[in-house]
mmCIF file with all atom_site columns, C-alpha atoms in Angstrom:
data_model
loop_
_atom_site.group_PDB
_atom_site.id
_atom_site.type_symbol
_atom_site.label_atom_id
_atom_site.label_alt_id
_atom_site.label_comp_id
_atom_site.label_asym_id
_atom_site.label_entity_id
_atom_site.label_seq_id
_atom_site.pdbx_PDB_ins_code
_atom_site.Cartn_x
_atom_site.Cartn_y
_atom_site.Cartn_z
_atom_site.occupancy
_atom_site.B_iso_or_equiv
_atom_site.pdbx_formal_charge
_atom_site.auth_seq_id
_atom_site.auth_comp_id
_atom_site.auth_asym_id
_atom_site.auth_atom_id
_atom_site.pdbx_PDB_model_num
ATOM 1   C CA . GLY A 1 1   ? 91.830  94.874  -34.221 1.00 92.00 ? 299 GLY A CA 1
ATOM 2   C CA . VAL A 1 2   ? 89.060  95.503  -36.479 1.00 95.00 ? 300 VAL A CA 1
ATOM 3   C CA . LEU A 1 3   ? 87.753  97.930  -38.256 1.00 95.00 ? 301 LEU A CA 1
ATOM 4   C CA . LEU A 1 4   ? 83.892  98.531  -38.577 1.00 95.00 ? 302 LEU A CA 1
ATOM 5   C CA . GLN A 1 5   ? 83.090  100.572 -42.032 1.00 94.00 ? 303 GLN A CA 1
ATOM 6   C CA . GLY A 1 6   ? 79.679  101.607 -43.430 1.00 93.00 ? 304 GLY A CA 1
ATOM 7   C CA . ALA A 1 7   ? 76.946  104.010 -44.445 1.00 91.00 ? 305 ALA A CA 1
ATOM 8   C CA . PRO A 1 8   ? 75.645  105.984 -41.921 1.00 90.00 ? 306 PRO A CA 1
ATOM 9   C CA . ASN A 1 9   ? 72.283  104.333 -40.141 1.00 88.00 ? 307 ASN A CA 1
ATOM 10  C CA . CYS A 1 10  ? 73.827  100.344 -41.011 1.00 90.00 ? 308 CYS A CA 1
ATOM 11  C CA . GLY A 1 11  ? 74.659  99.442  -37.738 1.00 90.00 ? 309 GLY A CA 1
ATOM 12  C CA . LYS A 1 12  ? 77.858  100.072 -37.123 1.00 93.00 ? 310 LYS A CA 1
ATOM 13  C CA . SER A 1 13  ? 77.720  101.729 -33.055 1.00 93.00 ? 311 SER A CA 1
ATOM 14  C CA . GLU A 1 14  ? 75.238  99.051  -32.636 1.00 92.00 ? 312 GLU A CA 1
ATOM 15  C CA . LEU A 1 15  ? 77.709  95.990  -33.402 1.00 94.00 ? 313 LEU A CA 1
ATOM 16  C CA . ALA A 1 16  ? 80.428  98.364  -31.411 1.00 93.00 ? 314 ALA A CA 1
ATOM 17  C CA . LEU A 1 17  ? 77.805  97.873  -28.448 1.00 93.00 ? 315 LEU A CA 1
ATOM 18  C CA . ALA A 1 18  ? 77.344  94.388  -28.882 1.00 94.00 ? 316 ALA A CA 1
ATOM 19  C CA . LEU A 1 19  ? 80.521  93.669  -29.482 1.00 94.00 ? 317 LEU A CA 1
ATOM 20  C CA . LEU A 1 20  ? 81.695  95.761  -25.880 1.00 94.00 ? 318 LEU A CA 1
ATOM 21  C CA . ASP A 1 21  ? 79.072  93.641  -24.304 1.00 93.00 ? 319 ASP A CA 1
ATOM 22  C CA . ARG A 1 22  ? 81.209  90.430  -25.313 1.00 93.00 ? 320 ARG A CA 1
ATOM 23  C CA . GLY A 1 23  ? 84.311  91.654  -23.636 1.00 93.00 ? 321 GLY A CA 1
ATOM 24  C CA . HIS A 1 24  ? 85.693  93.051  -26.941 1.00 94.00 ? 322 HIS A CA 1
ATOM 25  C CA . ILE A 1 25  ? 87.906  96.665  -26.432 1.00 94.00 ? 323 ILE A CA 1
ATOM 26  C CA . LEU A 1 26  ? 86.120  100.415 -28.027 1.00 94.00 ? 324 LEU A CA 1
ATOM 27  C CA . ILE A 1 27  ? 88.803  102.816 -29.616 1.00 94.00 ? 325 ILE A CA 1
ATOM 28  C CA . ALA A 1 28  ? 86.224  104.907 -31.116 1.00 93.00 ? 326 ALA A CA 1
ATOM 29  C CA . ASP A 1 29  ? 83.404  105.393 -32.288 1.00 91.00 ? 327 ASP A CA 1
ATOM 30  C CA . ASP A 1 30  ? 82.390  107.456 -35.862 1.00 85.00 ? 328 ASP A CA 1
ATOM 31  C CA . ALA A 1 31  ? 85.646  108.289 -36.926 1.00 90.00 ? 329 ALA A CA 1
ATOM 32  C CA . VAL A 1 32  ? 89.535  107.781 -36.437 1.00 94.00 ? 330 VAL A CA 1
ATOM 33  C CA . THR A 1 33  ? 93.099  108.679 -37.330 1.00 95.00 ? 331 THR A CA 1
ATOM 34  C CA . LEU A 1 34  ? 94.979  106.363 -38.732 1.00 97.00 ? 332 LEU A CA 1
ATOM 35  C CA . SER A 1 35  ? 98.852  106.547 -39.126 1.00 97.00 ? 333 SER A CA 1
ATOM 36  C CA . ARG A 1 36  ? 101.438 104.105 -40.082 1.00 97.00 ? 334 ARG A CA 1
ATOM 37  C CA . HIS A 1 37  ? 104.631 102.712 -38.652 1.00 93.00 ? 335 HIS A CA 1
ATOM 38  C CA . ASN A 1 38  ? 106.690 100.460 -40.689 1.00 92.00 ? 336 ASN A CA 1
ATOM 39  C CA . ASN A 1 39  ? 104.140 98.344  -42.493 1.00 92.00 ? 337 ASN A CA 1
ATOM 40  C CA . THR A 1 40  ? 101.092 98.450  -39.141 1.00 95.00 ? 338 THR A CA 1
ATOM 41  C CA . LEU A 1 41  ? 98.508  100.663 -39.017 1.00 96.00 ? 339 LEU A CA 1
ATOM 42  C CA . THR A 1 42  ? 97.447  102.346 -35.827 1.00 97.00 ? 340 THR A CA 1
ATOM 43  C CA . ALA A 1 43  ? 94.086  104.038 -35.077 1.00 96.00 ? 341 ALA A CA 1
ATOM 44  C CA . VAL A 1 44  ? 93.012  106.351 -32.604 1.00 95.00 ? 342 VAL A CA 1
ATOM 45  C CA . PRO A 1 45  ? 89.817  108.413 -31.840 1.00 94.00 ? 343 PRO A CA 1
ATOM 46  C CA . THR A 1 46  ? 90.020  111.504 -34.030 1.00 92.00 ? 344 THR A CA 1
ATOM 47  C CA . GLU A 1 47  ? 88.066  113.553 -31.717 1.00 87.00 ? 345 GLU A CA 1
ATOM 48  C CA . PRO A 1 48  ? 88.497  112.923 -27.690 1.00 76.00 ? 346 PRO A CA 1
ATOM 49  C CA . HIS A 1 49  ? 84.465  112.270 -27.632 1.00 75.00 ? 347 HIS A CA 1
ATOM 50  C CA . ASN A 1 50  ? 84.179  109.777 -30.154 1.00 80.00 ? 348 ASN A CA 1
ATOM 51  C CA . GLN A 1 51  ? 84.949  107.025 -27.443 1.00 87.00 ? 349 GLN A CA 1
ATOM 52  C CA . LYS A 1 52  ? 81.320  107.368 -26.384 1.00 90.00 ? 350 LYS A CA 1
ATOM 53  C CA . ILE A 1 53  ? 79.234  105.805 -28.850 1.00 91.00 ? 351 ILE A CA 1
ATOM 54  C CA . TYR A 1 54  ? 75.560  107.524 -30.583 1.00 90.00 ? 352 TYR A CA 1
ATOM 55  C CA . LEU A 1 55  ? 72.816  105.574 -30.332 1.00 90.00 ? 353 LEU A CA 1
ATOM 56  C CA . ARG A 1 56  ? 69.518  106.032 -31.722 1.00 86.00 ? 354 ARG A CA 1
ATOM 57  C CA . SER A 1 57  ? 67.063  105.814 -29.820 1.00 85.00 ? 355 SER A CA 1
ATOM 58  C CA . ILE A 1 58  ? 68.708  106.358 -27.060 1.00 89.00 ? 356 ILE A CA 1
ATOM 59  C CA . GLY A 1 59  ? 71.019  108.717 -27.046 1.00 90.00 ? 357 GLY A CA 1
ATOM 60  C CA . THR A 1 60  ? 74.976  109.055 -26.056 1.00 91.00 ? 358 THR A CA 1
ATOM 61  C CA . ILE A 1 61  ? 76.486  106.361 -23.378 1.00 91.00 ? 359 ILE A CA 1
ATOM 62  C CA . THR A 1 62  ? 80.167  106.670 -21.913 1.00 91.00 ? 360 THR A CA 1
ATOM 63  C CA . PRO A 1 63  ? 81.497  102.969 -22.017 1.00 92.00 ? 361 PRO A CA 1
ATOM 64  C CA . GLN A 1 64  ? 83.467  102.743 -19.131 1.00 88.00 ? 362 GLN A CA 1
ATOM 65  C CA . HIS A 1 65  ? 80.129  103.679 -17.325 1.00 89.00 ? 363 HIS A CA 1
ATOM 66  C CA . PHE A 1 66  ? 78.467  100.089 -18.815 1.00 89.00 ? 364 PHE A CA 1
ATOM 67  C CA . PHE A 1 67  ? 80.642  97.615  -18.223 1.00 89.00 ? 365 PHE A CA 1
ATOM 68  C CA . THR A 1 68  ? 82.769  96.316  -15.895 1.00 82.00 ? 366 THR A CA 1
ATOM 69  C CA . HIS A 1 69  ? 85.840  95.577  -18.288 1.00 84.00 ? 367 HIS A CA 1
ATOM 70  C CA . GLN A 1 70  ? 88.282  97.995  -19.849 1.00 90.00 ? 368 GLN A CA 1
ATOM 71  C CA . ALA A 1 71  ? 85.622  99.517  -22.413 1.00 92.00 ? 369 ALA A CA 1
ATOM 72  C CA . THR A 1 72  ? 87.988  101.850 -24.425 1.00 92.00 ? 370 THR A CA 1
ATOM 73  C CA . GLN A 1 73  ? 91.837  102.428 -24.880 1.00 92.00 ? 371 GLN A CA 1
ATOM 74  C CA . PRO A 1 74  ? 93.586  105.174 -26.668 1.00 92.00 ? 372 PRO A CA 1
ATOM 75  C CA . GLN A 1 75  ? 94.805  103.307 -29.341 1.00 94.00 ? 373 GLN A CA 1
ATOM 76  C CA . SER A 1 76  ? 94.963  99.771  -31.035 1.00 95.00 ? 374 SER A CA 1
ATOM 77  C CA . HIS A 1 77  ? 96.691  97.731  -34.406 1.00 96.00 ? 375 HIS A CA 1
ATOM 78  C CA . VAL A 1 78  ? 94.521  97.612  -37.034 1.00 96.00 ? 376 VAL A CA 1
ATOM 79  C CA . ASN A 1 79  ? 95.077  94.005  -38.724 1.00 94.00 ? 377 ASN A CA 1
ATOM 80  C CA . LEU A 1 80  ? 91.172  93.327  -40.623 1.00 94.00 ? 378 LEU A CA 1
ATOM 81  C CA . LEU A 1 81  ? 88.779  95.416  -41.571 1.00 94.00 ? 379 LEU A CA 1
ATOM 82  C CA . ILE A 1 82  ? 84.792  94.750  -42.185 1.00 93.00 ? 380 ILE A CA 1
ATOM 83  C CA . GLN A 1 83  ? 82.801  95.968  -44.397 1.00 91.00 ? 381 GLN A CA 1
ATOM 84  C CA . LEU A 1 84  ? 78.809  96.583  -43.129 1.00 91.00 ? 382 LEU A CA 1
ATOM 85  C CA . THR A 1 85  ? 76.771  96.526  -46.397 1.00 88.00 ? 383 THR A CA 1
ATOM 86  C CA . HIS A 1 86  ? 72.985  97.042  -47.024 1.00 83.00 ? 384 HIS A CA 1
ATOM 87  C CA . ALA A 1 87  ? 71.995  94.183  -49.703 1.00 76.00 ? 385 ALA A CA 1
ATOM 88  C CA . THR A 1 88  ? 70.223  95.616  -52.019 1.00 70.00 ? 386 THR A CA 1
ATOM 89  C CA . ASN A 1 89  ? 70.117  94.446  -55.266 1.00 56.00 ? 387 ASN A CA 1
ATOM 90  C CA . VAL A 1 90  ? 72.827  92.434  -53.900 1.00 57.00 ? 388 VAL A CA 1
ATOM 91  C CA . LEU A 1 91  ? 71.921  88.153  -52.862 1.00 56.00 ? 389 LEU A CA 1
ATOM 92  C CA . PRO A 1 92  ? 73.658  88.114  -49.662 1.00 50.00 ? 390 PRO A CA 1
ATOM 93  C CA . GLN A 1 93  ? 76.850  86.277  -49.008 1.00 52.00 ? 391 GLN A CA 1
ATOM 94  C CA . TYR A 1 94  ? 77.557  83.945  -45.842 1.00 49.00 ? 392 TYR A CA 1
ATOM 95  C CA . HIS A 1 95  ? 81.175  82.732  -46.959 1.00 50.00 ? 393 HIS A CA 1
ATOM 96  C CA . LEU A 1 96  ? 84.637  84.378  -45.571 1.00 51.00 ? 394 LEU A CA 1
ATOM 97  C CA . ASN A 1 97  ? 86.443  86.156  -48.545 1.00 60.00 ? 395 ASN A CA 1
ATOM 98  C CA . PRO A 1 98  ? 90.217  85.366  -47.252 1.00 57.00 ? 396 PRO A CA 1
ATOM 99  C CA . ASN A 1 99  ? 91.631  86.626  -50.391 1.00 69.00 ? 397 ASN A CA 1
ATOM 100 C CA . ALA A 1 100 ? 89.813  89.901  -50.623 1.00 86.00 ? 398 ALA A CA 1
ATOM 101 C CA . MET A 1 101 ? 92.730  92.571  -48.992 1.00 91.00 ? 399 MET A CA 1
ATOM 102 C CA . SER A 1 102 ? 91.674  96.666  -48.392 1.00 93.00 ? 400 SER A CA 1
ATOM 103 C CA . THR A 1 103 ? 94.537  99.001  -48.409 1.00 95.00 ? 401 THR A CA 1
ATOM 104 C CA . PHE A 1 104 ? 95.034  102.160 -45.659 1.00 96.00 ? 402 PHE A CA 1
ATOM 105 C CA . LEU A 1 105 ? 98.554  104.612 -46.298 1.00 97.00 ? 403 LEU A CA 1
ATOM 106 C CA . SER A 1 106 ? 100.092 101.575 -48.858 1.00 96.00 ? 404 SER A CA 1
ATOM 107 C CA . VAL A 1 107 ? 99.132  98.672  -45.885 1.00 96.00 ? 405 VAL A CA 1
ATOM 108 C CA . LYS A 1 108 ? 97.068  95.974  -46.954 1.00 94.00 ? 406 LYS A CA 1
ATOM 109 C CA . ILE A 1 109 ? 94.807  94.502  -44.233 1.00 94.00 ? 407 ILE A CA 1
ATOM 110 C CA . PRO A 1 110 ? 92.660  91.112  -45.019 1.00 91.00 ? 408 PRO A CA 1
ATOM 111 C CA . SER A 1 111 ? 88.982  92.624  -45.599 1.00 91.00 ? 409 SER A CA 1
ATOM 112 C CA . TRP A 1 112 ? 85.714  90.644  -45.147 1.00 89.00 ? 410 TRP A CA 1
ATOM 113 C CA . THR A 1 113 ? 81.558  91.911  -46.717 1.00 87.00 ? 411 THR A CA 1
ATOM 114 C CA . LEU A 1 114 ? 79.028  91.045  -44.734 1.00 87.00 ? 412 LEU A CA 1
ATOM 115 C CA . TYR A 1 115 ? 75.538  91.748  -46.334 1.00 84.00 ? 413 TYR A CA 1
ATOM 116 C CA . LEU A 1 116 ? 72.631  93.381  -44.227 1.00 86.00 ? 414 LEU A CA 1
ATOM 117 C CA . PRO A 1 117 ? 70.105  92.326  -43.009 1.00 84.00 ? 415 PRO A CA 1
ATOM 118 C CA . SER A 1 118 ? 71.612  89.342  -41.242 1.00 81.00 ? 416 SER A CA 1
ATOM 119 C CA . PRO A 1 119 ? 70.291  86.154  -40.031 1.00 75.00 ? 417 PRO A CA 1
ATOM 120 C CA . ILE A 1 120 ? 72.963  85.999  -37.966 1.00 80.00 ? 418 ILE A CA 1
ATOM 121 C CA . ASP A 1 121 ? 73.787  88.269  -35.030 1.00 88.00 ? 419 ASP A CA 1
ATOM 122 C CA . LEU A 1 122 ? 76.410  90.040  -36.207 1.00 91.00 ? 420 LEU A CA 1
ATOM 123 C CA . ALA A 1 123 ? 78.279  90.308  -33.089 1.00 93.00 ? 421 ALA A CA 1
ATOM 124 C CA . LEU A 1 124 ? 78.912  86.379  -33.398 1.00 93.00 ? 422 LEU A CA 1
ATOM 125 C CA . LYS A 1 125 ? 79.757  86.904  -37.148 1.00 89.00 ? 423 LYS A CA 1
ATOM 126 C CA . VAL A 1 126 ? 82.649  89.698  -36.523 1.00 92.00 ? 424 VAL A CA 1
ATOM 127 C CA . GLU A 1 127 ? 84.242  86.882  -33.550 1.00 92.00 ? 425 GLU A CA 1
ATOM 128 C CA . THR A 1 128 ? 84.109  83.932  -36.038 1.00 90.00 ? 426 THR A CA 1
ATOM 129 C CA . ILE A 1 129 ? 85.588  86.237  -38.615 1.00 89.00 ? 427 ILE A CA 1
ATOM 130 C CA . VAL A 1 130 ? 88.252  87.090  -36.393 1.00 89.00 ? 428 VAL A CA 1
ATOM 131 C CA . LYS A 1 131 ? 88.976  83.588  -35.092 1.00 89.00 ? 429 LYS A CA 1
ATOM 132 C CA . LYS A 1 132 ? 89.123  82.869  -38.984 1.00 85.00 ? 430 LYS A CA 1
ATOM 133 C CA . TYR A 1 133 ? 91.220  85.873  -39.801 1.00 84.00 ? 431 TYR A CA 1
ATOM 134 C CA . LYS A 1 134 ? 93.577  84.585  -36.828 1.00 85.00 ? 432 LYS A CA 1
ATOM 135 C CA . MET A 1 135 ? 93.765  80.955  -38.311 1.00 81.00 ? 433 MET A CA 1
ATOM 136 C CA . ASP A 1 136 ? 94.720  82.419  -42.527 1.00 79.00 ? 434 ASP A CA 1
ATOM 137 C CA . PHE A 1 137 ? 96.929  84.784  -41.343 1.00 74.00 ? 435 PHE A CA 1
ATOM 138 C CA . ASN A 1 138 ? 98.353  83.007  -38.659 1.00 67.00 ? 436 ASN A CA 1
ATOM 139 C CA . PRO A 1 139 ? 98.895  79.315  -38.811 1.00 57.00 ? 437 PRO A CA 1
ATOM 140 C CA . TYR A 1 140 ? 100.955 79.259  -35.567 1.00 54.00 ? 438 TYR A CA 1
ATOM 141 C CA . LEU A 1 141 ? 98.184  80.217  -33.629 1.00 47.00 ? 439 LEU A CA 1
ATOM 142 C CA . ASP A 1 142 ? 95.571  77.478  -35.155 1.00 44.00 ? 440 ASP A CA 1
ATOM 143 C CA . LYS A 1 143 ? 98.769  75.114  -34.976 1.00 44.00 ? 441 LYS A CA 1
ATOM 144 C CA . THR A 1 144 ? 99.006  75.546  -30.998 1.00 40.00 ? 442 THR A CA 1
ATOM 145 C CA . HIS A 1 145 ? 95.856  75.636  -30.429 1.00 40.00 ? 443 HIS A CA 1
ATOM 146 C CA . THR A 1 146 ? 95.498  71.963  -32.381 1.00 36.00 ? 444 THR A CA 1
ATOM 147 C CA . GLN A 1 147 ? 98.009  70.774  -30.542 1.00 38.00 ? 445 GLN A CA 1
ATOM 148 C CA . ALA A 1 148 ? 97.222  71.974  -26.884 1.00 37.00 ? 446 ALA A CA 1
ATOM 149 C CA . ASN A 1 149 ? 93.316  70.173  -27.877 1.00 35.00 ? 447 ASN A CA 1
ATOM 150 C CA . GLU A 1 150 ? 95.092  66.938  -28.239 1.00 36.00 ? 448 GLU A CA 1
ATOM 151 C CA . GLU A 1 151 ? 97.173  67.079  -26.011 1.00 37.00 ? 449 GLU A CA 1
ATOM 152 C CA . THR A 1 152 ? 93.867  67.703  -23.520 1.00 34.00 ? 450 THR A CA 1
ATOM 153 C CA . HIS A 1 153 ? 92.041  64.711  -25.281 1.00 39.00 ? 451 HIS A CA 1
ATOM 154 C CA . ALA A 1 154 ? 95.238  62.020  -24.565 1.00 40.00 ? 452 ALA A CA 1
#
């Protein structure tokens, strides 16, 4: 799972809505509680109402009422952090830094920063980061994908 972090009003809820629209699943909007089991982080909603999304100018929505797929689940492992940051006084960087790590409860996970505003759809960027994460940190997945492509084209 992906943990989205950012300052208030930076667009985390709107990004969560866009990801839900693409078929992804929400654990919580606004806040999660992290726990550590062995060397794995798990996120659960801090409050039961956190499985709803508050959107400025619209109000609160319940994802299960808006999407045909299972829109929420009660918990998820956290494998990746994406930090949303306003690009004031910083030149936007449009590359991924596979060496950046963040630590929660003594567990290190890869992290990326997305600078706002972005000329590219943020949901697309998040999906691209997740795909790159899978290739960089799970090389077996990339090798299997490459072998399957070679077999398809043979």
